[in-house]
Tab-separated table of C-alpha atoms in Angstrom:
chain	number	residue	atom	x	y	z
A	1	UNK	CA	-0.011	0.211	0.089
A	2	UNK	CA	3.011	2.293	0.771
A	3	UNK	CA	4.397	1.875	-2.581
A	4	UNK	CA	1.133	2.340	-4.299
A	5	UNK	CA	0.859	5.639	-2.380
A	6	UNK	CA	4.228	6.669	-3.250
A	7	UNK	CA	3.846	5.929	-6.980
A	8	UNK	CA	0.823	8.075	-6.766
A	9	UNK	CA	2.686	10.910	-5.265
A	10	UNK	CA	5.418	10.658	-7.899
A	11	UNK	CA	2.973	10.724	-10.788
A	12	UNK	CA	1.110	13.719	-9.699
A	13	UNK	CA	4.506	15.436	-9.268
A	14	UNK	CA	5.268	14.506	-12.780
A	15	UNK	CA	2.195	15.611	-14.226
A	16	UNK	CA	2.686	18.875	-12.436
A	17	UNK	CA	6.068	19.453	-13.473
A	18	UNK	CA	4.687	18.662	-17.446
A	19	UNK	CA	2.094	21.300	-16.841
A	20	UNK	CA	4.368	23.638	-15.543
A	21	UNK	CA	6.512	23.106	-18.377
A	22	UNK	CA	3.841	23.922	-21.051
A	23	UNK	CA	2.637	26.994	-19.101
A	24	UNK	CA	6.290	28.163	-18.850
A	25	UNK	CA	6.541	28.005	-22.820
A	26	UNK	CA	3.139	29.654	-23.462
A	27	UNK	CA	4.329	32.438	-20.986
A	28	UNK	CA	7.822	32.756	-22.818
A	29	UNK	CA	6.114	32.955	-25.952
A	30	UNK	CA	4.063	36.011	-24.778
A	31	UNK	CA	6.297	37.772	-22.432
A	32	UNK	CA	9.875	36.361	-23.186
A	33	UNK	CA	12.441	38.664	-24.639
A	34	UNK	CA	14.079	38.129	-28.065
A	35	UNK	CA	17.164	36.414	-26.495
A	36	UNK	CA	15.314	34.072	-24.249
A	37	UNK	CA	13.125	33.071	-27.379
A	38	UNK	CA	16.144	32.386	-29.363
A	39	UNK	CA	17.772	30.182	-26.619
A	40	UNK	CA	14.741	28.311	-26.222
A	41	UNK	CA	14.373	27.656	-30.133
A	42	UNK	CA	18.104	26.587	-30.057
A	43	UNK	CA	17.232	24.144	-27.379
A	44	UNK	CA	14.310	22.680	-28.975
A	45	UNK	CA	16.240	22.273	-32.282
A	46	UNK	CA	18.986	20.595	-30.799
A	47	UNK	CA	16.405	18.137	-29.067
A	48	UNK	CA	14.741	17.686	-32.415
A	49	UNK	CA	18.148	16.953	-34.148
A	50	UNK	CA	18.867	14.220	-31.476
A	51	UNK	CA	15.317	12.651	-31.918
A	52	UNK	CA	16.026	12.216	-35.684
A	53	UNK	CA	19.143	10.736	-35.105
A	54	UNK	CA	17.945	8.236	-32.659
A	55	UNK	CA	14.866	7.498	-34.913
A	56	UNK	CA	17.232	6.813	-37.782
A	57	UNK	CA	19.266	4.547	-35.842
A	58	UNK	CA	16.175	2.623	-34.738
A	59	UNK	CA	14.941	2.428	-38.474
A	60	UNK	CA	18.498	0.912	-39.461
A	61	UNK	CA	18.196	-1.770	-36.549
A	62	UNK	CA	14.742	-2.558	-37.643
A	63	UNK	CA	15.708	-2.995	-41.408
A	64	UNK	CA	18.563	-5.432	-40.098
A	65	UNK	CA	16.323	-7.441	-37.757
A	66	UNK	CA	13.287	-7.375	-39.649
A	67	UNK	CA	13.108	-10.638	-41.675
A	68	UNK	CA	9.637	-9.606	-43.321
A	69	UNK	CA	10.460	-6.431	-45.222
A	70	UNK	CA	7.834	-3.998	-45.571
A	71	UNK	CA	9.907	-1.251	-47.293
A	72	UNK	CA	8.380	1.997	-48.573
A	73	UNK	CA	7.614	2.152	-52.082
A	74	UNK	CA	9.193	5.062	-53.979
A	75	UNK	CA	9.764	6.667	-57.582
A	76	UNK	CA	12.724	8.310	-58.777
A	77	UNK	CA	13.997	10.621	-61.528
A	78	UNK	CA	17.502	11.082	-62.771
A	79	UNK	CA	18.833	14.467	-62.758
A	80	UNK	CA	20.009	16.050	-66.038
A	81	UNK	CA	21.422	19.462	-67.123
A	82	UNK	CA	19.177	21.686	-69.405
A	83	UNK	CA	18.881	25.204	-70.329
A	84	UNK	CA	17.059	27.120	-67.674
A	85	UNK	CA	15.315	30.413	-68.734
A	86	UNK	CA	13.675	32.391	-65.834
A	87	UNK	CA	10.984	34.950	-66.328
A	88	UNK	CA	9.948	37.796	-64.328
A	89	UNK	CA	6.151	38.116	-64.365
A	90	UNK	CA	4.515	41.355	-63.907
A	91	UNK	CA	1.562	43.035	-64.977
A	92	UNK	CA	0.831	46.413	-66.958
A	93	UNK	CA	-1.727	48.277	-68.584
A	94	UNK	CA	-2.007	49.262	-72.282
A	95	UNK	CA	-1.514	52.828	-73.212
A	96	UNK	CA	-1.100	55.073	-76.316
A	97	UNK	CA	0.349	58.338	-76.790
A	98	UNK	CA	-2.392	59.433	-79.158
A	99	UNK	CA	-5.302	59.278	-76.965
A	100	UNK	CA	-6.332	63.145	-76.279
A	101	UNK	CA	-9.344	65.553	-75.701
A	102	UNK	CA	-9.664	68.042	-78.420
A	103	UNK	CA	-10.480	71.831	-77.074
A	104	UNK	CA	-11.496	74.550	-78.801
A	105	UNK	CA	-8.748	77.329	-79.213
A	106	UNK	CA	-11.204	80.552	-79.279
A	107	UNK	CA	-14.535	81.114	-77.338
A	108	UNK	CA	-17.768	81.031	-79.472
A	109	UNK	CA	-20.889	79.142	-80.544
A	110	UNK	CA	-20.384	75.545	-81.867
A	111	UNK	CA	-21.921	75.787	-85.268
A	112	UNK	CA	-21.199	72.427	-86.937
A	113	UNK	CA	-20.108	69.078	-86.185
A	114	UNK	CA	-18.859	67.515	-89.282
A	115	UNK	CA	-17.844	63.902	-87.905
A	116	UNK	CA	-19.625	61.254	-85.796
A	117	UNK	CA	-18.521	58.671	-83.172
A	118	UNK	CA	-16.421	55.633	-84.560
A	119	UNK	CA	-15.480	57.652	-87.693
A	120	UNK	CA	-11.779	57.451	-88.810
A	121	UNK	CA	-10.306	60.722	-89.360
A	122	UNK	CA	-7.005	61.929	-91.171
A	123	UNK	CA	-4.423	64.215	-89.298
A	124	UNK	CA	-5.640	68.139	-90.372
A	125	UNK	CA	-9.200	67.016	-91.290
A	126	UNK	CA	-11.834	69.337	-90.403
A	127	UNK	CA	-14.009	68.150	-87.453
A	128	UNK	CA	-16.168	71.214	-86.245
A	129	UNK	CA	-16.840	74.876	-87.109
A	130	UNK	CA	-17.142	77.722	-84.336
A	131	UNK	CA	-18.714	80.847	-84.851
A	132	UNK	CA	-15.665	83.262	-85.481
A	133	UNK	CA	-17.612	86.503	-84.393
A	134	UNK	CA	-17.132	88.312	-87.488
A	135	UNK	CA	-13.637	87.519	-88.083
A	136	UNK	CA	-14.450	86.668	-91.496
A	137	UNK	CA	-15.874	90.017	-92.325
A	138	UNK	CA	-12.508	91.671	-90.772
A	139	UNK	CA	-10.360	89.277	-93.017
A	140	UNK	CA	-12.351	90.345	-96.191
A	141	UNK	CA	-11.852	94.268	-95.386
A	142	UNK	CA	-8.051	93.622	-94.695
A	143	UNK	CA	-7.511	91.740	-97.674
A	144	UNK	CA	-9.096	94.694	-99.384
A	145	UNK	CA	-6.764	97.190	-97.851
A	146	UNK	CA	-3.701	94.939	-98.240
A	147	UNK	CA	-4.208	94.481	-101.863
A	148	UNK	CA	-4.476	98.143	-102.078
A	149	UNK	CA	-1.160	98.807	-100.295
A	150	UNK	CA	0.433	96.245	-102.389
A	151	UNK	CA	-0.416	97.738	-105.575
A	152	UNK	CA	0.710	101.145	-104.504
A	153	UNK	CA	3.884	99.658	-103.437
A	154	UNK	CA	4.322	97.936	-106.680
A	155	UNK	CA	3.705	101.227	-108.422
A	156	UNK	CA	5.980	103.287	-106.440
A	157	UNK	CA	8.882	100.628	-106.559
A	158	UNK	CA	8.809	101.046	-110.396
A	159	UNK	CA	8.950	104.865	-110.100
A	160	UNK	CA	11.916	104.483	-107.900
A	161	UNK	CA	13.679	102.059	-109.965
A	162	UNK	CA	13.138	104.762	-112.947
A	163	UNK	CA	14.598	107.458	-110.210
A	164	UNK	CA	11.290	109.077	-110.231
A	165	UNK	CA	9.914	110.198	-106.779
A	166	UNK	CA	11.673	110.297	-103.475
A	167	UNK	CA	13.139	107.418	-101.450
A	168	UNK	CA	10.891	108.250	-98.396
A	169	UNK	CA	7.919	107.757	-100.503
A	170	UNK	CA	9.038	104.283	-101.707
A	171	UNK	CA	9.886	103.257	-97.960
A	172	UNK	CA	6.648	104.623	-96.988
A	173	UNK	CA	4.476	102.373	-99.409
A	174	UNK	CA	6.793	99.395	-98.486
A	175	UNK	CA	6.212	99.655	-94.806
A	176	UNK	CA	2.471	100.206	-95.209
A	177	UNK	CA	2.182	97.091	-97.265
A	178	UNK	CA	4.289	94.810	-94.952
A	179	UNK	CA	2.365	96.005	-92.066
A	180	UNK	CA	-1.081	95.149	-93.897
A	181	UNK	CA	0.221	91.987	-94.951
A	182	UNK	CA	1.285	90.913	-91.522
A	183	UNK	CA	-1.931	92.190	-89.835
A	184	UNK	CA	-3.894	89.964	-92.464
A	185	UNK	CA	-1.651	86.854	-91.814
A	186	UNK	CA	-2.164	87.201	-88.114
A	187	UNK	CA	-6.080	87.677	-88.453
A	188	UNK	CA	-6.336	84.594	-90.605
A	189	UNK	CA	-4.488	82.776	-88.143
A	190	UNK	CA	-7.073	83.990	-85.535
A	191	UNK	CA	-9.942	82.890	-88.006
A	192	UNK	CA	-8.401	79.554	-88.525
A	193	UNK	CA	-8.772	78.773	-84.719
A	194	UNK	CA	-12.597	78.784	-85.544
A	195	UNK	CA	-12.048	75.327	-87.324
A	196	UNK	CA	-11.442	72.443	-85.263
A	197	UNK	CA	-8.991	69.987	-87.142
A	198	UNK	CA	-7.707	66.429	-86.210
A	199	UNK	CA	-4.076	66.644	-84.627
A	200	UNK	CA	-3.446	63.232	-85.803
A	201	UNK	CA	-5.099	60.288	-87.858
A	202	UNK	CA	-7.293	58.112	-85.718
A	203	UNK	CA	-10.932	57.270	-84.702
A	204	UNK	CA	-13.295	59.728	-83.091
A	205	UNK	CA	-14.017	57.832	-79.853
A	206	UNK	CA	-16.562	60.194	-78.532
A	207	UNK	CA	-18.222	63.503	-79.465
A	208	UNK	CA	-18.684	65.369	-76.148
A	209	UNK	CA	-20.603	68.854	-77.469
A	210	UNK	CA	-23.699	69.411	-79.379
A	211	UNK	CA	-24.213	72.142	-82.107
A	212	UNK	CA	-25.385	75.461	-80.613
A	213	UNK	CA	-23.311	74.771	-77.421
A	214	UNK	CA	-21.134	77.664	-76.139
A	215	UNK	CA	-17.646	76.811	-75.644
A	216	UNK	CA	-14.224	78.286	-74.508
A	217	UNK	CA	-10.794	77.017	-74.149
A	218	UNK	CA	-9.933	75.246	-70.943
A	219	UNK	CA	-11.394	72.527	-68.682
A	220	UNK	CA	-15.094	71.524	-69.449
A	221	UNK	CA	-15.088	72.402	-73.001
A	222	UNK	CA	-13.852	69.264	-74.745
A	223	UNK	CA	-15.298	68.640	-77.990
A	224	UNK	CA	-14.077	65.322	-79.286
A	225	UNK	CA	-11.870	62.311	-77.910
A	226	UNK	CA	-9.616	60.846	-80.745
A	227	UNK	CA	-7.753	57.767	-80.128
A	228	UNK	CA	-5.247	56.225	-82.514
A	229	UNK	CA	-4.845	52.451	-81.651
A	230	UNK	CA	-1.915	51.711	-83.908
A	231	UNK	CA	0.795	53.030	-81.826
A	232	UNK	CA	0.026	51.031	-78.598
A	233	UNK	CA	2.303	49.976	-75.713
A	234	UNK	CA	2.191	48.411	-72.342
A	235	UNK	CA	3.568	50.139	-69.322
A	236	UNK	CA	4.598	48.347	-66.179
A	237	UNK	CA	6.277	49.212	-62.975
A	238	UNK	CA	9.432	46.921	-62.453
A	239	UNK	CA	11.075	46.301	-58.917
A	240	UNK	CA	14.429	47.930	-58.593
A	241	UNK	CA	16.392	44.809	-57.812
A	242	UNK	CA	15.860	43.831	-61.584
A	243	UNK	CA	17.628	47.299	-62.738
A	244	UNK	CA	20.475	45.197	-63.853
A	245	UNK	CA	18.688	42.387	-65.969
A	246	UNK	CA	15.698	44.438	-67.692
A	247	UNK	CA	17.320	46.418	-70.487
A	248	UNK	CA	16.138	47.981	-73.563
A	249	UNK	CA	15.384	45.783	-76.726
A	250	UNK	CA	15.191	42.690	-74.344
A	251	UNK	CA	12.453	40.171	-75.582
A	252	UNK	CA	9.063	40.129	-73.875
A	253	UNK	CA	6.130	37.729	-74.095
A	254	UNK	CA	2.780	39.859	-73.580
A	255	UNK	CA	-0.333	38.019	-72.853
A	256	UNK	CA	-3.844	39.812	-72.783
A	257	UNK	CA	-5.932	37.455	-70.471
A	258	UNK	CA	-9.210	38.901	-71.675
A	259	UNK	CA	-8.578	38.536	-75.043
A	260	UNK	CA	-6.865	35.347	-75.011
A	261	UNK	CA	-4.025	36.748	-77.187
A	262	UNK	CA	-0.160	36.429	-76.842
A	263	UNK	CA	2.458	38.202	-78.667
A	264	UNK	CA	6.230	38.598	-78.567
A	265	UNK	CA	7.646	42.189	-78.333
A	266	UNK	CA	10.522	43.926	-76.923
A	267	UNK	CA	11.170	46.528	-74.394
A	268	UNK	CA	11.041	50.024	-75.992
A	269	UNK	CA	11.856	52.156	-72.976
A	270	UNK	CA	13.253	51.626	-69.634
A	271	UNK	CA	12.797	54.548	-67.039
A	272	UNK	CA	15.803	56.549	-65.466
A	273	UNK	CA	13.897	57.135	-62.570
A	274	UNK	CA	13.307	54.916	-59.495
A	275	UNK	CA	10.027	55.758	-57.695
A	276	UNK	CA	10.700	56.258	-53.941
A	277	UNK	CA	7.316	55.168	-52.836
A	278	UNK	CA	7.414	51.543	-54.182
A	279	UNK	CA	11.047	51.197	-55.270
A	280	UNK	CA	10.487	50.436	-58.945
A	281	UNK	CA	11.056	51.792	-62.256
A	282	UNK	CA	8.623	52.181	-65.425
A	283	UNK	CA	9.383	50.269	-68.763
A	284	UNK	CA	7.289	50.546	-71.931
A	285	UNK	CA	6.844	47.433	-74.148
A	286	UNK	CA	5.605	48.022	-77.938
A	287	UNK	CA	2.292	46.342	-78.855
A	288	UNK	CA	1.225	45.575	-82.432
A	289	UNK	CA	-2.329	46.083	-82.639
A	290	UNK	CA	-3.118	44.173	-85.792
A	291	UNK	CA	-6.670	42.937	-84.868
A	292	UNK	CA	-7.682	46.404	-83.268
A	293	UNK	CA	-8.876	44.676	-80.045
A	294	UNK	CA	-6.095	46.106	-77.970
A	295	UNK	CA	-7.669	49.128	-76.415
A	296	UNK	CA	-6.259	51.506	-73.694
A	297	UNK	CA	-6.174	50.515	-70.169
A	298	UNK	CA	-6.322	46.913	-70.997
A	299	UNK	CA	-4.440	44.522	-68.634
A	300	UNK	CA	-1.461	42.850	-69.937
A	301	UNK	CA	0.678	40.276	-68.336
A	302	UNK	CA	4.392	40.379	-69.122
A	303	UNK	CA	6.942	37.748	-69.132
A	304	UNK	CA	10.498	39.144	-69.469
A	305	UNK	CA	13.729	36.695	-69.715
A	306	UNK	CA	15.960	38.260	-66.530
A	307	UNK	CA	18.208	34.867	-66.214
A	308	UNK	CA	19.390	32.024	-68.330
A	309	UNK	CA	21.637	29.311	-67.458
A	310	UNK	CA	22.766	27.094	-70.165
A	311	UNK	CA	23.585	24.124	-67.766
A	312	UNK	CA	21.124	23.998	-64.982
A	313	UNK	CA	19.738	21.010	-62.729
A	314	UNK	CA	16.086	21.341	-62.011
A	315	UNK	CA	13.712	19.445	-59.551
A	316	UNK	CA	10.303	19.984	-58.538
A	317	UNK	CA	9.854	22.084	-55.507
A	318	UNK	CA	7.450	19.818	-53.944
A	319	UNK	CA	10.157	17.155	-52.955
A	320	UNK	CA	12.356	19.691	-50.800
A	321	UNK	CA	12.062	19.588	-47.172
A	322	UNK	CA	13.723	21.784	-44.452
A	323	UNK	CA	15.363	20.915	-41.340
A	324	UNK	CA	15.279	22.603	-37.810
A	325	UNK	CA	18.435	24.742	-39.200
A	326	UNK	CA	16.493	26.034	-42.055
A	327	UNK	CA	18.459	23.792	-44.406
A	328	UNK	CA	16.897	22.512	-47.445
A	329	UNK	CA	17.466	18.866	-48.280
A	330	UNK	CA	16.123	15.945	-50.631
A	331	UNK	CA	16.621	12.114	-50.708
A	332	UNK	CA	18.643	10.421	-52.974
A	333	UNK	CA	19.465	6.765	-53.587
A	334	UNK	CA	22.809	4.916	-52.894
A	335	UNK	CA	23.772	1.312	-52.924
A	336	UNK	CA	21.012	0.404	-55.292
A	337	UNK	CA	20.650	-3.365	-55.854
A	338	UNK	CA	19.524	-5.409	-58.889
A	339	UNK	CA	16.237	-6.052	-57.127
A	340	UNK	CA	15.759	-2.259	-56.947
A	341	UNK	CA	16.124	-1.795	-53.331
A	342	UNK	CA	18.278	0.795	-51.988
A	343	UNK	CA	19.285	3.432	-49.189
A	344	UNK	CA	17.634	6.735	-49.257
A	345	UNK	CA	20.396	9.249	-48.475
A	346	UNK	CA	19.507	12.979	-47.175
A	347	UNK	CA	21.311	15.697	-49.327
A	348	UNK	CA	21.661	19.177	-48.069
A	349	UNK	CA	21.250	21.455	-51.334
A	350	UNK	CA	21.051	25.424	-52.168
A	351	UNK	CA	18.522	26.539	-54.697
A	352	UNK	CA	18.125	29.531	-56.834
A	353	UNK	CA	15.271	30.807	-58.936
A	354	UNK	CA	12.142	29.086	-59.717
A	355	UNK	CA	9.880	28.822	-62.760
A	356	UNK	CA	6.670	27.300	-62.462
A	357	UNK	CA	6.894	24.327	-60.231
A	358	UNK	CA	10.588	23.671	-61.010
A	359	UNK	CA	13.559	25.161	-59.186
A	360	UNK	CA	17.096	25.301	-60.078
A	361	UNK	CA	19.764	23.367	-57.851
A	362	UNK	CA	22.849	25.538	-57.294
A	363	UNK	CA	25.098	23.407	-54.968
A	364	UNK	CA	25.529	19.582	-53.972
A	365	UNK	CA	23.520	17.882	-56.630
A	366	UNK	CA	25.324	16.589	-59.613
A	367	UNK	CA	24.001	15.451	-62.968
A	368	UNK	CA	22.902	11.905	-63.350
A	369	UNK	CA	21.891	11.691	-59.490
A	370	UNK	CA	18.853	9.397	-58.567
A	371	UNK	CA	16.572	11.546	-56.624
A	372	UNK	CA	13.358	10.399	-54.738
A	373	UNK	CA	10.214	11.823	-56.119
A	374	UNK	CA	7.025	10.264	-54.868
A	375	UNK	CA	7.428	9.217	-51.361
A	376	UNK	CA	10.340	11.841	-50.813
A	377	UNK	CA	8.514	13.372	-47.522
A	378	UNK	CA	7.937	9.885	-45.821
A	379	UNK	CA	11.406	8.399	-45.918
A	380	UNK	CA	14.298	8.706	-43.369
A	381	UNK	CA	17.763	9.258	-43.902
A	382	UNK	CA	19.429	5.619	-44.143
A	383	UNK	CA	16.111	3.947	-44.504
A	384	UNK	CA	15.859	1.046	-47.162
A	385	UNK	CA	13.305	1.514	-49.924
A	386	UNK	CA	12.234	-0.038	-53.115
A	387	UNK	CA	12.050	1.750	-56.451
A	388	UNK	CA	8.874	0.964	-58.526
A	389	UNK	CA	9.428	3.466	-61.520
A	390	UNK	CA	7.258	2.511	-64.325
């Protein structure tokens, strides 16, 4: 009876100690300092490494003593070198430099609109007419006086060449004619502003005013929107860490998810300014819009080749594990027998860039190594396995 009582007390003490340990860890996580947390992590990692070593030793012993083998079934692949192209994937928006609102240059009443939405126009084509407020009458009057001044000057010039009349008369008629001509040119230039013309060839995307509307230069008096869909480009922002690899004329794969279209283009321009707010720089990629389906502000996905290695070893990311030290490792086969039984050996590796589901191995893995694929996360170092490759 005394022994039973003693065992009960020892059990209660052990349980209490276990509860205190759990509480102390929770307390450490919530209130512990950074130094205390790092020390605790180091202690747990050390214990975990010891447990893994013990487990491997036990597995090896079981493998030697177990007469009826139940080996883990795995599949493998053999590593090889291949060309590895890494693509930076970013999103951009389609833009065009020829997408503008057309404003009047003089105030007045909009008399005529000569085009309609969707109509293709040529550069310099007359789009609309504004009431010129009597400028045409002034031009006609000034043309008459200018013609008179010209005739007077020409006659005085002939007399002067024949040495008839004074020099001052000749100079006066010449000056009067030139002044009249300059005034006429200036007034005609002012009158021409009553005609709204297309600044470039394109399509009338929108007619924003109706005839009879009073308009004036400035915000709110837009008359047309003209768009040219031939000279399109994609603008995107690239993180500054790629500034050395993203250069002008580099090939780019441009995809338009909404349209289901893909094309190959080049970087037309690389920005010289890094945005301090998001640490990125702008690029422009030319877009050939043969179908006419690409519109301004359409979303585009860009794939830019920023890294190429001619002899790279690639493996699936899914077979990579990580130990307590943060090291990445995979399992390779060694001592493979004719019956496809082999030993799984843990291999610490270093990796580089990824592309899709594949990742480049930069250290410790060589060509023609047999790597465990299916079952890679269920085997242990030194464990005997059986390969069932098809």
